[in-house]
PDB file of C-alpha atoms in Angstrom:
ATOM      1  CA  UNK X   1     156.730 -42.264  61.537  1.00 50.00           C
ATOM      2  CA  UNK X   2     157.108 -38.480  61.701  1.00 46.00           C
ATOM      3  CA  UNK X   3     160.610 -38.990  63.014  1.00 49.00           C
ATOM      4  CA  UNK X   4     161.419 -41.160  60.000  1.00 50.00           C
ATOM      5  CA  UNK X   5     160.135 -38.535  57.581  1.00 47.00           C
ATOM      6  CA  UNK X   6     162.388 -35.963  59.173  1.00 52.00           C
ATOM      7  CA  UNK X   7     165.390 -38.315  59.101  1.00 55.00           C
ATOM      8  CA  UNK X   8     167.811 -37.069  56.391  1.00 59.00           C
ATOM      9  CA  UNK X   9     168.922 -40.621  55.552  1.00 59.00           C
ATOM     10  CA  UNK X  10     165.335 -41.674  54.972  1.00 55.00           C
ATOM     11  CA  UNK X  11     164.648 -38.660  52.741  1.00 56.00           C
ATOM     12  CA  UNK X  12     167.756 -39.321  50.675  1.00 61.00           C
ATOM     13  CA  UNK X  13     166.717 -42.953  50.185  1.00 60.00           C
ATOM     14  CA  UNK X  14     163.203 -41.969  49.090  1.00 59.00           C
ATOM     15  CA  UNK X  15     164.579 -39.420  46.621  1.00 60.00           C
ATOM     16  CA  UNK X  16     166.926 -42.039  45.184  1.00 62.00           C
ATOM     17  CA  UNK X  17     164.066 -44.515  44.643  1.00 66.00           C
ATOM     18  CA  UNK X  18     161.952 -41.859  42.881  1.00 60.00           C
ATOM     19  CA  UNK X  19     164.898 -40.917  40.630  1.00 64.00           C
ATOM     20  CA  UNK X  20     165.414 -44.553  39.614  1.00 58.00           C
ATOM     21  CA  UNK X  21     161.707 -44.978  38.805  1.00 60.00           C
ATOM     22  CA  UNK X  22     161.683 -41.769  36.718  1.00 59.00           C
ATOM     23  CA  UNK X  23     164.743 -42.852  34.725  1.00 64.00           C
ATOM     24  CA  UNK X  24     163.143 -46.282  34.125  1.00 62.00           C
ATOM     25  CA  UNK X  25     159.983 -44.641  32.762  1.00 54.00           C
ATOM     26  CA  UNK X  26     161.992 -42.390  30.419  1.00 55.00           C
ATOM     27  CA  UNK X  27     164.053 -45.318  29.095  1.00 61.00           C
ATOM     28  CA  UNK X  28     160.892 -47.371  28.459  1.00 58.00           C
ATOM     29  CA  UNK X  29     159.362 -44.475  26.503  1.00 56.00           C
ATOM     30  CA  UNK X  30     162.437 -44.119  24.305  1.00 51.00           C
ATOM     31  CA  UNK X  31     162.530 -47.863  23.589  1.00 53.00           C
ATOM     32  CA  UNK X  32     158.833 -47.930  22.532  1.00 56.00           C
ATOM     33  CA  UNK X  33     159.449 -45.174  19.892  1.00 53.00           C
ATOM     34  CA  UNK X  34     157.048 -42.530  18.568  1.00 51.00           C
ATOM     35  CA  UNK X  35     154.984 -45.002  16.466  1.00 49.00           C
ATOM     36  CA  UNK X  36     154.267 -47.520  19.174  1.00 44.00           C
ATOM     37  CA  UNK X  37     150.836 -46.077  19.835  1.00 40.00           C
ATOM     38  CA  UNK X  38     148.334 -47.833  17.522  1.00 43.00           C
ATOM     39  CA  UNK X  39     144.632 -47.094  17.287  1.00 39.00           C
ATOM     40  CA  UNK X  40     142.333 -49.168  15.052  1.00 45.00           C
ATOM     41  CA  UNK X  41     139.840 -46.940  13.262  1.00 39.00           C
ATOM     42  CA  UNK X  42     137.316 -48.359  10.778  1.00 41.00           C
ATOM     43  CA  UNK X  43     135.421 -46.043   8.420  1.00 40.00           C
ATOM     44  CA  UNK X  44     133.734 -48.814   6.443  1.00 41.00           C
ATOM     45  CA  UNK X  45     135.935 -48.285   3.358  1.00 38.00           C
ATOM     46  CA  UNK X  46     138.460 -50.868   2.229  1.00 42.00           C
ATOM     47  CA  UNK X  47     141.004 -50.289  -0.536  1.00 42.00           C
ATOM     48  CA  UNK X  48     140.828 -52.851  -3.351  1.00 41.00           C
ATOM     49  CA  UNK X  49     143.583 -51.304  -5.462  1.00 46.00           C
ATOM     50  CA  UNK X  50     144.908 -47.863  -6.325  1.00 45.00           C
ATOM     51  CA  UNK X  51     141.891 -46.995  -8.482  1.00 46.00           C
ATOM     52  CA  UNK X  52     138.985 -48.705  -6.715  1.00 46.00           C
ATOM     53  CA  UNK X  53     137.290 -48.355  -3.354  1.00 45.00           C
ATOM     54  CA  UNK X  54     134.556 -50.637  -2.072  1.00 48.00           C
ATOM     55  CA  UNK X  55     131.965 -49.255   0.336  1.00 48.00           C
ATOM     56  CA  UNK X  56     131.770 -52.324   2.539  1.00 50.00           C
ATOM     57  CA  UNK X  57     128.873 -51.567   4.829  1.00 46.00           C
ATOM     58  CA  UNK X  58     127.271 -48.449   3.392  1.00 46.00           C
ATOM     59  CA  UNK X  59     124.763 -50.288   1.188  1.00 47.00           C
ATOM     60  CA  UNK X  60     125.543 -47.932  -1.713  1.00 50.00           C
ATOM     61  CA  UNK X  61     125.055 -49.459  -5.182  1.00 63.00           C
ATOM     62  CA  UNK X  62     126.787 -47.873  -8.155  1.00 69.00           C
ATOM     63  CA  UNK X  63     124.561 -47.042 -11.125  1.00 78.00           C
ATOM     64  CA  UNK X  64     126.910 -47.161 -14.082  1.00 82.00           C
ATOM     65  CA  UNK X  65     124.363 -45.639 -16.473  1.00 84.00           C
ATOM     66  CA  UNK X  66     124.205 -42.453 -14.375  1.00 83.00           C
ATOM     67  CA  UNK X  67     127.986 -42.159 -14.447  1.00 82.00           C
ATOM     68  CA  UNK X  68     128.249 -42.805 -18.190  1.00 83.00           C
ATOM     69  CA  UNK X  69     125.426 -40.374 -18.962  1.00 83.00           C
ATOM     70  CA  UNK X  70     126.686 -37.691 -16.578  1.00 77.00           C
ATOM     71  CA  UNK X  71     127.740 -35.516 -19.538  1.00 59.00           C
ATOM     72  CA  UNK X  72     124.647 -36.318 -21.596  1.00 52.00           C
ATOM     73  CA  UNK X  73     123.954 -32.676 -22.460  1.00 53.00           C
ATOM     74  CA  UNK X  74     127.272 -32.431 -24.277  1.00 57.00           C
ATOM     75  CA  UNK X  75     127.390 -33.270 -27.963  1.00 57.00           C
ATOM     76  CA  UNK X  76     129.779 -36.175 -28.299  1.00 81.00           C
ATOM     77  CA  UNK X  77     130.729 -37.525 -31.689  1.00 88.00           C
ATOM     78  CA  UNK X  78     133.556 -40.023 -31.614  1.00 92.00           C
ATOM     79  CA  UNK X  79     135.660 -40.150 -34.794  1.00 93.00           C
ATOM     80  CA  UNK X  80     136.285 -43.843 -35.387  1.00 94.00           C
ATOM     81  CA  UNK X  81     137.854 -43.753 -38.841  1.00 93.00           C
ATOM     82  CA  UNK X  82     139.133 -41.553 -41.635  1.00 93.00           C
ATOM     83  CA  UNK X  83     139.559 -42.158 -45.356  1.00 91.00           C
ATOM     84  CA  UNK X  84     141.476 -40.119 -47.899  1.00 93.00           C
ATOM     85  CA  UNK X  85     140.755 -40.090 -51.629  1.00 93.00           C
ATOM     86  CA  UNK X  86     141.308 -38.014 -54.745  1.00 94.00           C
ATOM     87  CA  UNK X  87     138.804 -37.340 -57.519  1.00 94.00           C
ATOM     88  CA  UNK X  88     139.260 -35.305 -60.676  1.00 92.00           C
ATOM     89  CA  UNK X  89     137.264 -33.845 -63.519  1.00 90.00           C
ATOM     90  CA  UNK X  90     138.237 -32.568 -66.937  1.00 89.00           C
ATOM     91  CA  UNK X  91     137.115 -29.136 -68.069  1.00 87.00           C
ATOM     92  CA  UNK X  92     136.593 -28.610 -71.786  1.00 84.00           C
ATOM     93  CA  UNK X  93     136.240 -25.336 -73.632  1.00 82.00           C
ATOM     94  CA  UNK X  94     135.263 -25.599 -77.323  1.00 71.00           C
ATOM     95  CA  UNK X  95     135.628 -22.779 -79.782  1.00 64.00           C
ATOM     96  CA  UNK X  96     132.513 -24.064 -81.528  1.00 67.00           C
ATOM     97  CA  UNK X  97     130.339 -25.871 -79.025  1.00 65.00           C
ATOM     98  CA  UNK X  98     128.666 -28.031 -81.647  1.00 62.00           C
ATOM     99  CA  UNK X  99     131.999 -29.377 -82.997  1.00 63.00           C
ATOM    100  CA  UNK X 100     134.000 -31.840 -80.898  1.00 72.00           C
ATOM    101  CA  UNK X 101     137.368 -31.741 -82.605  1.00 70.00           C
ATOM    102  CA  UNK X 102     140.616 -31.732 -80.591  1.00 72.00           C
ATOM    103  CA  UNK X 103     142.122 -28.867 -82.609  1.00 74.00           C
ATOM    104  CA  UNK X 104     139.096 -26.713 -81.722  1.00 77.00           C
ATOM    105  CA  UNK X 105     139.096 -27.263 -77.938  1.00 85.00           C
ATOM    106  CA  UNK X 106     141.273 -26.799 -74.894  1.00 89.00           C
ATOM    107  CA  UNK X 107     141.089 -28.969 -71.763  1.00 89.00           C
ATOM    108  CA  UNK X 108     142.195 -28.739 -68.154  1.00 90.00           C
ATOM    109  CA  UNK X 109     142.128 -31.280 -65.280  1.00 92.00           C
ATOM    110  CA  UNK X 110     141.063 -30.288 -61.754  1.00 91.00           C
ATOM    111  CA  UNK X 111     141.762 -32.689 -58.866  1.00 92.00           C
ATOM    112  CA  UNK X 112     140.367 -32.570 -55.313  1.00 92.00           C
ATOM    113  CA  UNK X 113     141.826 -34.550 -52.406  1.00 93.00           C
ATOM    114  CA  UNK X 114     139.535 -34.896 -49.417  1.00 94.00           C
ATOM    115  CA  UNK X 115     139.269 -36.688 -46.076  1.00 95.00           C
ATOM    116  CA  UNK X 116     136.122 -38.463 -44.983  1.00 95.00           C
ATOM    117  CA  UNK X 117     135.313 -38.764 -41.281  1.00 96.00           C
ATOM    118  CA  UNK X 118     133.302 -41.687 -39.907  1.00 97.00           C
ATOM    119  CA  UNK X 119     131.770 -41.048 -36.485  1.00 96.00           C
ATOM    120  CA  UNK X 120     129.594 -42.626 -33.813  1.00 95.00           C
ATOM    121  CA  UNK X 121     127.066 -40.498 -31.950  1.00 92.00           C
ATOM    122  CA  UNK X 122     127.587 -41.048 -28.231  1.00 90.00           C
ATOM    123  CA  UNK X 123     125.145 -38.309 -27.249  1.00 86.00           C
ATOM    124  CA  UNK X 124     122.292 -40.582 -28.335  1.00 86.00           C
ATOM    125  CA  UNK X 125     123.032 -43.014 -25.512  1.00 89.00           C
ATOM    126  CA  UNK X 126     120.220 -43.397 -22.996  1.00 90.00           C
ATOM    127  CA  UNK X 127     119.760 -45.516 -19.892  1.00 91.00           C
ATOM    128  CA  UNK X 128     118.033 -48.101 -22.092  1.00 93.00           C
ATOM    129  CA  UNK X 129     121.272 -48.501 -24.067  1.00 93.00           C
ATOM    130  CA  UNK X 130     123.299 -49.322 -20.946  1.00 93.00           C
ATOM    131  CA  UNK X 131     122.743 -52.766 -19.422  1.00 94.00           C
ATOM    132  CA  UNK X 132     124.403 -53.666 -16.140  1.00 92.00           C
ATOM    133  CA  UNK X 133     124.809 -57.366 -15.304  1.00 93.00           C
ATOM    134  CA  UNK X 134     125.662 -57.640 -11.611  1.00 90.00           C
ATOM    135  CA  UNK X 135     126.050 -61.420 -11.716  1.00 92.00           C
ATOM    136  CA  UNK X 136     128.624 -61.482 -14.513  1.00 94.00           C
ATOM    137  CA  UNK X 137     129.961 -57.999 -13.631  1.00 92.00           C
ATOM    138  CA  UNK X 138     129.578 -56.530 -17.106  1.00 94.00           C
ATOM    139  CA  UNK X 139     128.249 -53.259 -18.492  1.00 95.00           C
ATOM    140  CA  UNK X 140     126.917 -53.571 -22.053  1.00 96.00           C
ATOM    141  CA  UNK X 141     126.651 -50.452 -24.232  1.00 96.00           C
ATOM    142  CA  UNK X 142     124.408 -50.580 -27.291  1.00 96.00           C
ATOM    143  CA  UNK X 143     125.502 -47.970 -29.833  1.00 96.00           C
ATOM    144  CA  UNK X 144     124.407 -46.859 -33.301  1.00 95.00           C
ATOM    145  CA  UNK X 145     126.389 -47.786 -36.396  1.00 96.00           C
ATOM    146  CA  UNK X 146     129.196 -45.534 -37.591  1.00 96.00           C
ATOM    147  CA  UNK X 147     128.403 -43.233 -40.496  1.00 96.00           C
ATOM    148  CA  UNK X 148     130.135 -40.771 -42.817  1.00 96.00           C
ATOM    149  CA  UNK X 149     129.661 -37.464 -41.042  1.00 93.00           C
ATOM    150  CA  UNK X 150     131.798 -35.030 -43.025  1.00 92.00           C
ATOM    151  CA  UNK X 151     134.092 -34.636 -46.004  1.00 93.00           C
ATOM    152  CA  UNK X 152     136.882 -32.137 -45.549  1.00 93.00           C
ATOM    153  CA  UNK X 153     138.579 -30.727 -48.654  1.00 90.00           C
ATOM    154  CA  UNK X 154     141.859 -28.986 -48.021  1.00 84.00           C
ATOM    155  CA  UNK X 155     142.218 -26.013 -50.403  1.00 84.00           C
ATOM    156  CA  UNK X 156     145.960 -26.665 -50.484  1.00 84.00           C
ATOM    157  CA  UNK X 157     145.282 -30.093 -51.992  1.00 84.00           C
ATOM    158  CA  UNK X 158     143.293 -28.770 -54.970  1.00 87.00           C
ATOM    159  CA  UNK X 159     145.386 -29.302 -58.087  1.00 89.00           C
ATOM    160  CA  UNK X 160     144.625 -27.474 -61.334  1.00 86.00           C
ATOM    161  CA  UNK X 161     146.712 -28.728 -64.234  1.00 87.00           C
ATOM    162  CA  UNK X 162     147.991 -26.646 -67.111  1.00 87.00           C
ATOM    163  CA  UNK X 163     145.623 -26.010 -70.003  1.00 86.00           C
ATOM    164  CA  UNK X 164     146.093 -28.404 -72.894  1.00 87.00           C
ATOM    165  CA  UNK X 165     145.558 -26.295 -75.998  1.00 77.00           C
ATOM    166  CA  UNK X 166     144.289 -27.381 -79.397  1.00 73.00           C
ATOM    167  CA  UNK X 167     145.787 -26.250 -82.672  1.00 76.00           C
ATOM    168  CA  UNK X 168     143.243 -23.445 -83.031  1.00 76.00           C
ATOM    169  CA  UNK X 169     142.227 -23.128 -79.360  1.00 71.00           C
ATOM    170  CA  UNK X 170     144.663 -21.007 -77.375  1.00 82.00           C
ATOM    171  CA  UNK X 171     144.737 -19.318 -73.968  1.00 78.00           C
ATOM    172  CA  UNK X 172     143.329 -20.088 -70.517  1.00 84.00           C
ATOM    173  CA  UNK X 173     139.927 -21.544 -69.751  1.00 82.00           C
ATOM    174  CA  UNK X 174     137.909 -18.735 -68.245  1.00 84.00           C
ATOM    175  CA  UNK X 175     135.780 -19.851 -65.292  1.00 81.00           C
ATOM    176  CA  UNK X 176     133.128 -17.891 -63.434  1.00 87.00           C
ATOM    177  CA  UNK X 177     132.329 -18.155 -59.722  1.00 89.00           C
ATOM    178  CA  UNK X 178     129.305 -20.253 -60.655  1.00 90.00           C
ATOM    179  CA  UNK X 179     131.583 -22.598 -62.608  1.00 86.00           C
ATOM    180  CA  UNK X 180     133.861 -23.077 -59.589  1.00 86.00           C
ATOM    181  CA  UNK X 181     130.873 -23.744 -57.314  1.00 90.00           C
ATOM    182  CA  UNK X 182     129.542 -26.351 -59.757  1.00 90.00           C
ATOM    183  CA  UNK X 183     132.938 -28.062 -59.961  1.00 89.00           C
ATOM    184  CA  UNK X 184     133.331 -28.154 -56.177  1.00 89.00           C
ATOM    185  CA  UNK X 185     129.812 -29.518 -55.658  1.00 92.00           C
ATOM    186  CA  UNK X 186     130.349 -32.263 -58.227  1.00 92.00           C
ATOM    187  CA  UNK X 187     133.728 -33.330 -56.857  1.00 91.00           C
ATOM    188  CA  UNK X 188     132.502 -33.251 -53.248  1.00 92.00           C
ATOM    189  CA  UNK X 189     129.590 -35.514 -54.226  1.00 93.00           C
ATOM    190  CA  UNK X 190     131.979 -37.907 -55.935  1.00 93.00           C
ATOM    191  CA  UNK X 191     134.217 -37.948 -52.857  1.00 94.00           C
ATOM    192  CA  UNK X 192     131.242 -38.798 -50.646  1.00 94.00           C
ATOM    193  CA  UNK X 193     130.294 -41.640 -52.980  1.00 94.00           C
ATOM    194  CA  UNK X 194     133.863 -42.902 -52.905  1.00 93.00           C
ATOM    195  CA  UNK X 195     133.967 -42.864 -49.098  1.00 94.00           C
ATOM    196  CA  UNK X 196     130.458 -44.091 -48.334  1.00 93.00           C
ATOM    197  CA  UNK X 197     130.881 -47.731 -49.321  1.00 94.00           C
ATOM    198  CA  UNK X 198     129.953 -50.971 -47.587  1.00 94.00           C
ATOM    199  CA  UNK X 199     133.619 -51.864 -47.077  1.00 94.00           C
ATOM    200  CA  UNK X 200     134.438 -48.511 -45.467  1.00 94.00           C
ATOM    201  CA  UNK X 201     131.310 -48.686 -43.337  1.00 94.00           C
ATOM    202  CA  UNK X 202     132.240 -52.158 -42.063  1.00 96.00           C
ATOM    203  CA  UNK X 203     135.776 -51.031 -41.257  1.00 95.00           C
ATOM    204  CA  UNK X 204     134.367 -48.027 -39.353  1.00 96.00           C
ATOM    205  CA  UNK X 205     131.941 -50.271 -37.439  1.00 97.00           C
ATOM    206  CA  UNK X 206     134.766 -52.586 -36.378  1.00 96.00           C
ATOM    207  CA  UNK X 207     136.745 -49.612 -35.125  1.00 96.00           C
ATOM    208  CA  UNK X 208     133.668 -48.198 -33.382  1.00 96.00           C
ATOM    209  CA  UNK X 209     133.246 -51.301 -31.206  1.00 97.00           C
ATOM    210  CA  UNK X 210     136.888 -51.165 -30.184  1.00 96.00           C
ATOM    211  CA  UNK X 211     137.161 -47.409 -29.614  1.00 95.00           C
ATOM    212  CA  UNK X 212     133.914 -46.993 -27.638  1.00 95.00           C
ATOM    213  CA  UNK X 213     135.112 -49.769 -25.330  1.00 95.00           C
ATOM    214  CA  UNK X 214     138.403 -47.916 -24.902  1.00 94.00           C
ATOM    215  CA  UNK X 215     136.500 -44.741 -23.982  1.00 91.00           C
ATOM    216  CA  UNK X 216     134.154 -46.187 -21.363  1.00 92.00           C
ATOM    217  CA  UNK X 217     135.971 -49.168 -19.836  1.00 94.00           C
ATOM    218  CA  UNK X 218     138.438 -47.014 -17.855  1.00 92.00           C
ATOM    219  CA  UNK X 219     135.457 -45.095 -16.413  1.00 89.00           C
ATOM    220  CA  UNK X 220     133.717 -48.304 -15.345  1.00 91.00           C
ATOM    221  CA  UNK X 221     136.879 -49.891 -13.958  1.00 91.00           C
ATOM    222  CA  UNK X 222     137.671 -46.743 -11.979  1.00 88.00           C
ATOM    223  CA  UNK X 223     134.452 -47.437 -10.062  1.00 87.00           C
ATOM    224  CA  UNK X 224     134.861 -51.205  -9.797  1.00 89.00           C
ATOM    225  CA  UNK X 225     137.778 -52.973 -11.473  1.00 90.00           C
ATOM    226  CA  UNK X 226     135.906 -56.267 -11.388  1.00 90.00           C
ATOM    227  CA  UNK X 227     133.542 -55.028 -14.118  1.00 93.00           C
ATOM    228  CA  UNK X 228     134.248 -55.171 -17.859  1.00 94.00           C
ATOM    229  CA  UNK X 229     132.589 -53.355 -20.760  1.00 96.00           C
ATOM    230  CA  UNK X 230     130.898 -54.962 -23.772  1.00 97.00           C
ATOM    231  CA  UNK X 231     129.961 -52.847 -26.803  1.00 97.00           C
ATOM    232  CA  UNK X 232     127.278 -53.975 -29.268  1.00 96.00           C
ATOM    233  CA  UNK X 233     125.206 -52.328 -31.979  1.00 96.00           C
ATOM    234  CA  UNK X 234     121.637 -51.451 -31.047  1.00 90.00           C
TER     235      UNK X 234
END
């Protein structure tokens, strides 16, 4: 055996066999490619779609009310509708206050255009207003009715007409600061009355149901796309 190991022919043959085996291994590695190694790893999370993950074996249950109320300390008023209207009043200045004759008085029309904003208070939502139905996969939100929250009068939309003079009543109508305040208060009240009607309230309520759903359904579906949102009045 020792004689064979020292035999140059035997050594050359052994080296040739090893070279062939090494080349075969290298060729097999190239043919398998860099991605041939595959390891199955399970973390208990399966992807439902791009926006939803389902914790398969963790036992975690999502509480939708906690998610919806996560920003409860913030004041949230959702504007669900706007109305625009114009009201006007006529100012009269008599030379002799006891006599109501056209030739003794001058008049002027003042018009206010304002916008009324109907809102829904979302910061009043509590856990009692959020009902989760696991069987039917729905989340029901019970909200308050919409209401007229503000009337905004744009100073640029205040129109003061020219003074209409009588035969014996000439010049401008002189108004004090108190007069302007009285006019603004009266016209603002009339705008509120014009906005705050049953028809406008119903239109705002219809929009409230639709818009609140649009606000919260994406949040719910981001957690579990199988759920849908229902909005009702409390």
